[in-house]
Coordinates of C-alpha atoms in Angstrom, one line a residue:
X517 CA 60.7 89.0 91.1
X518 CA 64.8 89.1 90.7
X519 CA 65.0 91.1 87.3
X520 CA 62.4 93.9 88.9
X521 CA 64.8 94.5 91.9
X522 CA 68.2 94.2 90.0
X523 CA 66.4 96.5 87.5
X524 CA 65.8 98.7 90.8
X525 CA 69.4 98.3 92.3
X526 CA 70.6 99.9 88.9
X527 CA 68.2 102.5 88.2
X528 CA 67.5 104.2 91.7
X529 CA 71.2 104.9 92.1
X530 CA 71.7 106.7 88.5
X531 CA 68.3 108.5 89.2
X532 CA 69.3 109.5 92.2
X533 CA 72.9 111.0 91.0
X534 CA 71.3 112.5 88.2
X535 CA 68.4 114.4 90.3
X536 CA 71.8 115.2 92.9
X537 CA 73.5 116.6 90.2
X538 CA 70.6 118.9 89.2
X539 CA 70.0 120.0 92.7
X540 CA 74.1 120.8 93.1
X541 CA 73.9 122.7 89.8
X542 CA 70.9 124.5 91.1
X543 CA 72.5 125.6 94.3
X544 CA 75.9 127.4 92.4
X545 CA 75.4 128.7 88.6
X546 CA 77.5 127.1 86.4
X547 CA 79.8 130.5 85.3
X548 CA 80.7 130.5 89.4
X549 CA 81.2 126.8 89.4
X550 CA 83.5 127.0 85.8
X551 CA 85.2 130.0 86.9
X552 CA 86.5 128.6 90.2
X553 CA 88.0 125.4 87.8
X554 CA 89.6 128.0 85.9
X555 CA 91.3 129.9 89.0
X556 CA 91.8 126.3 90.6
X557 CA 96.1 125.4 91.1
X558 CA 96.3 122.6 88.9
X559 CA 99.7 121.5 90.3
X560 CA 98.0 120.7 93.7
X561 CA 95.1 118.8 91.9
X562 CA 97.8 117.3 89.9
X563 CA 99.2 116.0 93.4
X564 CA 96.0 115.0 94.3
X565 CA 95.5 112.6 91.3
X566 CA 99.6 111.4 91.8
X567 CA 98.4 110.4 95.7
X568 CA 95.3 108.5 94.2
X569 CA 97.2 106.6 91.2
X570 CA 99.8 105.5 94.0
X571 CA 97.1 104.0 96.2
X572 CA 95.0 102.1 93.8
X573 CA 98.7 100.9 92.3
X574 CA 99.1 99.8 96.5
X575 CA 95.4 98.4 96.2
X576 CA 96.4 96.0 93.3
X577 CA 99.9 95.1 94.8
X578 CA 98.2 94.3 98.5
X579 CA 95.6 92.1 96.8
X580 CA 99.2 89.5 95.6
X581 CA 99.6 89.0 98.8
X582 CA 96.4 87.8 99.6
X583 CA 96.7 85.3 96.7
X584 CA 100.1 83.9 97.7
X585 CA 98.3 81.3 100.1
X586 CA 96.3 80.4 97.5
X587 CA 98.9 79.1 95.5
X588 CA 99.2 81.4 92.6
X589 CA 101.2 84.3 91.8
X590 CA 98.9 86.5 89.2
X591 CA 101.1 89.7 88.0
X592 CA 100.8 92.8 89.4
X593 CA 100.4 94.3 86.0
X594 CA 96.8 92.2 85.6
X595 CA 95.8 93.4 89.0
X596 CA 96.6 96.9 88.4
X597 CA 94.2 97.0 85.1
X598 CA 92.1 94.9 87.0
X599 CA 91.2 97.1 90.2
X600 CA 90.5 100.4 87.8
X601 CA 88.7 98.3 85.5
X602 CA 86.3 97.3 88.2
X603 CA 86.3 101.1 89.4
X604 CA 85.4 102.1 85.5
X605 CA 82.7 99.5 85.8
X606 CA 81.2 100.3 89.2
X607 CA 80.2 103.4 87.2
X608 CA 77.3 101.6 85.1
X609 CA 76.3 99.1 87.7
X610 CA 77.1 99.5 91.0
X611 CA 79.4 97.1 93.2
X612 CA 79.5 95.1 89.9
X613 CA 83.4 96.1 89.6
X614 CA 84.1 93.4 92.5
X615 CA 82.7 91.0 90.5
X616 CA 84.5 92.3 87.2
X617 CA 87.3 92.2 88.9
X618 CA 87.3 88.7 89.9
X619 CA 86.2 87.8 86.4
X620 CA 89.0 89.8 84.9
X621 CA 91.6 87.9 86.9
X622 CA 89.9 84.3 86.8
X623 CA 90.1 84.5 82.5
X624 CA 93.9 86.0 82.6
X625 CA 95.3 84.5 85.5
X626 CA 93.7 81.5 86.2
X627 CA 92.8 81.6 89.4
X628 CA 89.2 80.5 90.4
X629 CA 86.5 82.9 90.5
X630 CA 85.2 82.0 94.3
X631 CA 89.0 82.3 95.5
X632 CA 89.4 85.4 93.9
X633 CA 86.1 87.1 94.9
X634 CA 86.4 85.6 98.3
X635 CA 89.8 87.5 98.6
X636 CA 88.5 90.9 97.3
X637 CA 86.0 90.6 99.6
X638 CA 88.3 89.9 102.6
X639 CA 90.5 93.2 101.3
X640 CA 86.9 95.4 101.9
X641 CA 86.6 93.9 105.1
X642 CA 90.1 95.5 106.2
X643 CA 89.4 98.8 103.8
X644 CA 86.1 99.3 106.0
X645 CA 87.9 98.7 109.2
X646 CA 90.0 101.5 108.3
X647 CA 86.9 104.1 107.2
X648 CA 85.8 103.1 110.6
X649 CA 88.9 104.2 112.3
X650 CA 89.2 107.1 110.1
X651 CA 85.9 108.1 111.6
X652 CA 87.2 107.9 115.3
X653 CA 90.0 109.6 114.9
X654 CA 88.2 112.5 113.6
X655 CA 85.5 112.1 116.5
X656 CA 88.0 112.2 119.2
X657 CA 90.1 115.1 117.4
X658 CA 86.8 116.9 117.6
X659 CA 84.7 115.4 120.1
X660 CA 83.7 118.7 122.2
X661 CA 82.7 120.3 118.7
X662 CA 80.9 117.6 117.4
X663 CA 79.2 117.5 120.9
X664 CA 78.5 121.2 121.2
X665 CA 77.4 121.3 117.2
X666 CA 75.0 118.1 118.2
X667 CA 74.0 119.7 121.2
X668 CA 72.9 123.2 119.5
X669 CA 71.1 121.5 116.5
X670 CA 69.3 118.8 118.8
X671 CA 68.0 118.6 122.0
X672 CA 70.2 116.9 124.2
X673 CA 67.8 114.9 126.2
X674 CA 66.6 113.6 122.9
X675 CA 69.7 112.6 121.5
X676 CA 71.0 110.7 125.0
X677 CA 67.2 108.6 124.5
X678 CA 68.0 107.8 121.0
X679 CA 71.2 106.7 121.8
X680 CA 69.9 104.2 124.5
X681 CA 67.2 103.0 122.7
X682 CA 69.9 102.4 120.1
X683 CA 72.3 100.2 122.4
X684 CA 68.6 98.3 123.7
X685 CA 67.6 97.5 120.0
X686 CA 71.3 96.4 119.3
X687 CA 71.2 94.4 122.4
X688 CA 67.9 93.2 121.5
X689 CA 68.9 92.2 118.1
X690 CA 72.6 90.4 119.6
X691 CA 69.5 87.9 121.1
X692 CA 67.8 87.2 119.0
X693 CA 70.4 86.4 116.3
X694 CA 72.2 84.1 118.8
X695 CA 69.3 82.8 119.8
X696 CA 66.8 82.3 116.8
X697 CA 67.3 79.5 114.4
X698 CA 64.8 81.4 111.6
X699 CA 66.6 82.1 107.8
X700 CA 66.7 85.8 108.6
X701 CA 68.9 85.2 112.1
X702 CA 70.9 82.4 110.4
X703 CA 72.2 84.6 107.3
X704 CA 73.2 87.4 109.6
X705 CA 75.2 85.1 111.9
X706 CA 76.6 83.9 109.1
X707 CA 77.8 86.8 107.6
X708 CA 79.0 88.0 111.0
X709 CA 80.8 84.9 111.1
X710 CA 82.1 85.6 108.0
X711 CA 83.4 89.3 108.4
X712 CA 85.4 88.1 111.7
X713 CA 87.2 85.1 109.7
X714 CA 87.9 87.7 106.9
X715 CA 89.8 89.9 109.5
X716 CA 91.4 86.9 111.1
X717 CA 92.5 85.6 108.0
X718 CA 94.2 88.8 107.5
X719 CA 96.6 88.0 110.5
X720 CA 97.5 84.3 109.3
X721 CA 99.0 85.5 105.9
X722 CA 102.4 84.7 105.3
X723 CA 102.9 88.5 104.4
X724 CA 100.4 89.7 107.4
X725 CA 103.0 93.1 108.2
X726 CA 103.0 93.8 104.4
X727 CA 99.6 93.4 104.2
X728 CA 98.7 95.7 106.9
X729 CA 101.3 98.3 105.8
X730 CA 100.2 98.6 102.2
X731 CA 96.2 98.9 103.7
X732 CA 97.4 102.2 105.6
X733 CA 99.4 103.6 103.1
X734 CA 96.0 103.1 100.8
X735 CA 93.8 105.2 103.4
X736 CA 97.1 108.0 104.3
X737 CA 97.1 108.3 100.0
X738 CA 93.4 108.6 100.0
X739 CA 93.3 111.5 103.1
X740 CA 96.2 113.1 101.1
X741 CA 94.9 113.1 98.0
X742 CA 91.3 115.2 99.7
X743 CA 93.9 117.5 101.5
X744 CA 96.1 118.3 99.1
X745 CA 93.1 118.6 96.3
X746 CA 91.1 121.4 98.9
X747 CA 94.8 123.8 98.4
X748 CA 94.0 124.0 94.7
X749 CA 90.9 126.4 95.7
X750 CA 92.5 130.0 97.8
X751 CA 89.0 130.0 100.1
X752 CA 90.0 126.3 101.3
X753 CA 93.9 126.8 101.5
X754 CA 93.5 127.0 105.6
X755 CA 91.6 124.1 106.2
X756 CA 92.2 122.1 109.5
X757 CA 92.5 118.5 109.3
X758 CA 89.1 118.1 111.1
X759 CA 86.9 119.2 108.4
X760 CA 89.0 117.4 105.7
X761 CA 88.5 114.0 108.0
X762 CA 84.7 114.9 108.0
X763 CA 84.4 115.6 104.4
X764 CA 86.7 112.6 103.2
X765 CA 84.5 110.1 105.3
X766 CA 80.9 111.7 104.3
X767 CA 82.0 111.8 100.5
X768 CA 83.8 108.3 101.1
X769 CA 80.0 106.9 102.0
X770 CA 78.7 109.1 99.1
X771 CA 80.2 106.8 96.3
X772 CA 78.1 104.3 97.8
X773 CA 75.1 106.0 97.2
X774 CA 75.0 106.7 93.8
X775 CA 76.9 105.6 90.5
X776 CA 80.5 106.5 91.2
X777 CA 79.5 109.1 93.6
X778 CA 78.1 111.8 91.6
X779 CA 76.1 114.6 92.2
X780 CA 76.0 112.7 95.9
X781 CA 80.1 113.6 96.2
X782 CA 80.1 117.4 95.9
X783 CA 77.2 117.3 98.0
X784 CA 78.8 115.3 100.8
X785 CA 81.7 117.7 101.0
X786 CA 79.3 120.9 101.6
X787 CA 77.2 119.2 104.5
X788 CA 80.5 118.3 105.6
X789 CA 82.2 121.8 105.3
X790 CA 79.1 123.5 106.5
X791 CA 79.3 122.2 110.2
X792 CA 83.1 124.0 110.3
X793 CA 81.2 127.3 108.7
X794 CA 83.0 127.1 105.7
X795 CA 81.2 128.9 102.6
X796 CA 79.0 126.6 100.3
X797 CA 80.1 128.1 97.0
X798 CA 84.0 127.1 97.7
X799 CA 82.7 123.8 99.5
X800 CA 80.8 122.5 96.8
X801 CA 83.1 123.7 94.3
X802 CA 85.9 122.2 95.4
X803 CA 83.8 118.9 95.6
X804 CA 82.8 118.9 92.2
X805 CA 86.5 119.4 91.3
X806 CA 88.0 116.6 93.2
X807 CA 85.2 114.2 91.9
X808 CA 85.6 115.2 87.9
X809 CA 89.6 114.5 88.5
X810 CA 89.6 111.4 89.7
X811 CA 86.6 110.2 88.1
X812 CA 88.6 111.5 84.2
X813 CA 91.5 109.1 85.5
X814 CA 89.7 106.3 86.2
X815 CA 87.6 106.7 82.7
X816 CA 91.4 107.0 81.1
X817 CA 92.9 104.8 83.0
X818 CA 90.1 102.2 83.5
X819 CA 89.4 102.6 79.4
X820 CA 92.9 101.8 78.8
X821 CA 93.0 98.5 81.1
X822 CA 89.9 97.2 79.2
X823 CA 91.6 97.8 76.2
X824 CA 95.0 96.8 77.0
X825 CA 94.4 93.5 78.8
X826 CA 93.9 90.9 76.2
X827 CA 96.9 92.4 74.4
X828 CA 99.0 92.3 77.3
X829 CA 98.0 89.1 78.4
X830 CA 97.9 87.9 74.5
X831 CA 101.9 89.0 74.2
X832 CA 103.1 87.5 77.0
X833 CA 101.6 83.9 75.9
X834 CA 103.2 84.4 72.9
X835 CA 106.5 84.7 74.8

């Protein structure tokens, strides 16, 4: 019964990139989409990449001082090749570069794999935190338009029902968690349990103000790096924030859905871009430009940390 669905939890994601990635390409001929890489201002991109090296390099520096506690002190040059080894790897399998990444630090640094794991998982609880208020920032910046756009699609009525029955089946659901004792009730009150102590644990670090500071510099670098990318392409150049908030938070979700995010990223940034009227040849070019440049780093720079990691770690035993 397990090797069918892990078999599944592979295979639907890739099929589902690789069908995305057929419908993108179907939606913009290849010449257009090649020719706006050629007119694209590579120095912006350039920045792009820069802004996204400098927040995985904050993502591997936070994660010491989550450690600390712990009692060990890995080096931040194993937990730099560690977090874009585990991005390099989240392309084959998804979600498996958490677990490479715990593995990776367990055989060079010693430190034990539940620890490790536990604390990578703590740093997503605080990452998803921040997505979250990423998202209400851009709903209050934009709340009237979001409302009208809503509104004009939908009908009104309809959406207010849906959004009670919503809070009801949430309600309904609150109950029955805190109330049943069945195996279903007891894992989800468990892992709600879990998520809070993640977050608290956060706050009794010895490093807490660190901590926090390095987690928004990670999400201001990964805003930045969308913003500055959309000025390589002249049709995006005077983009508002509200679109880019949109588009980074739809394409942010769209790496979950398939391998890496392909053909679901470029995709995410046009249904994004279209509710602020912007054309769908720039939109989706520009989204198929910002994913191949930060996916090529992470292959280069994810390729070089599996390479370079036993050597490193193999010289400074020698030492």
């Amino acid at each position: 019964m397990g090797q069918p669905k892990t078999i599944l939890k592979v295979v639907f994601p890739l099929l589902l990139g690789v069908g995305l990635v057929w419908y993108s390409l179907s939606k913009i001929s290849l010449s257009t989409l090649v020719q706006y890489f050629k007119d694209a201002d590579y120095s912006w991109i350039l920045l792009g990449v820069f802004f996204g090296v400098l927040s995985h390099a904050s993502r591997a520096y936070r994660w010491l001082f989550m450690v600390e506690p712990l009692g060990f002190k890995p080096r931040f040059a194993n937990s730099f090749m560690a977090v874009y080894s585990a991005y390099l790897i989240n392309f084959t399998i998804p979600r498996a570069g958490e677990v490479a990444r715990a593995t990776i630090l367990t055989n060079y640094e010693g430190i034990p794999f539940d620890k490790g794991f536990g604390t990578i998982v703590a740093e997503r609880i605080a990452d998803t935190i921040m997505l979250l208020s990423i998202v209400a920032i851009a709903f209050f910046l934009e709340f009237e338009f979001i409302y009208n756009f809503f509104a004009d699609k939908f009908n009104l009525s309809s959406l207010i029902l849906v959004g009670l029955l919503l809070i009801v089946a949430a309600l309904v659901i609150l109950l029955f968690i805190t109330k049943s004792r069945s195996k279903l009730a007891l894992k989800i009150k468990s892992f709600v349990v879990g998520l809070l102590e993640g977050v608290l644990s956060i706050f009794k670090m010895k490093k807490k103000w660190a901590f926090i500071g390095h987690t928004l510099f990670i999400w201001v670098m990964y805003v930045l790096m969308f913003y500055v990318t959309s000025n390589a392409l002249p049709e995006l150049n005077n983009i508002t924030l509200t679109p880019v908030l949109i588009g980074f938070i739809l394409a942010s979700f769209s790496i979950a859905a398939t391998n890496g995010g392909i053909g679901s990223f470029p995709e995410a940034v046009v249904i994004a871009f279209s509710i602020f009227g912007i054309a769908e040849d720039p939109s989706r070019a520009f989204g198929w430009i910002m994913w191949s440049t930060q996916t090529l780093v992470i292959i280069v720079l994810g390729g070089l940390s599996l390479l370079y990691l036993p050597i490193y770690n193999r010289k400074n035993r020698t030492l």
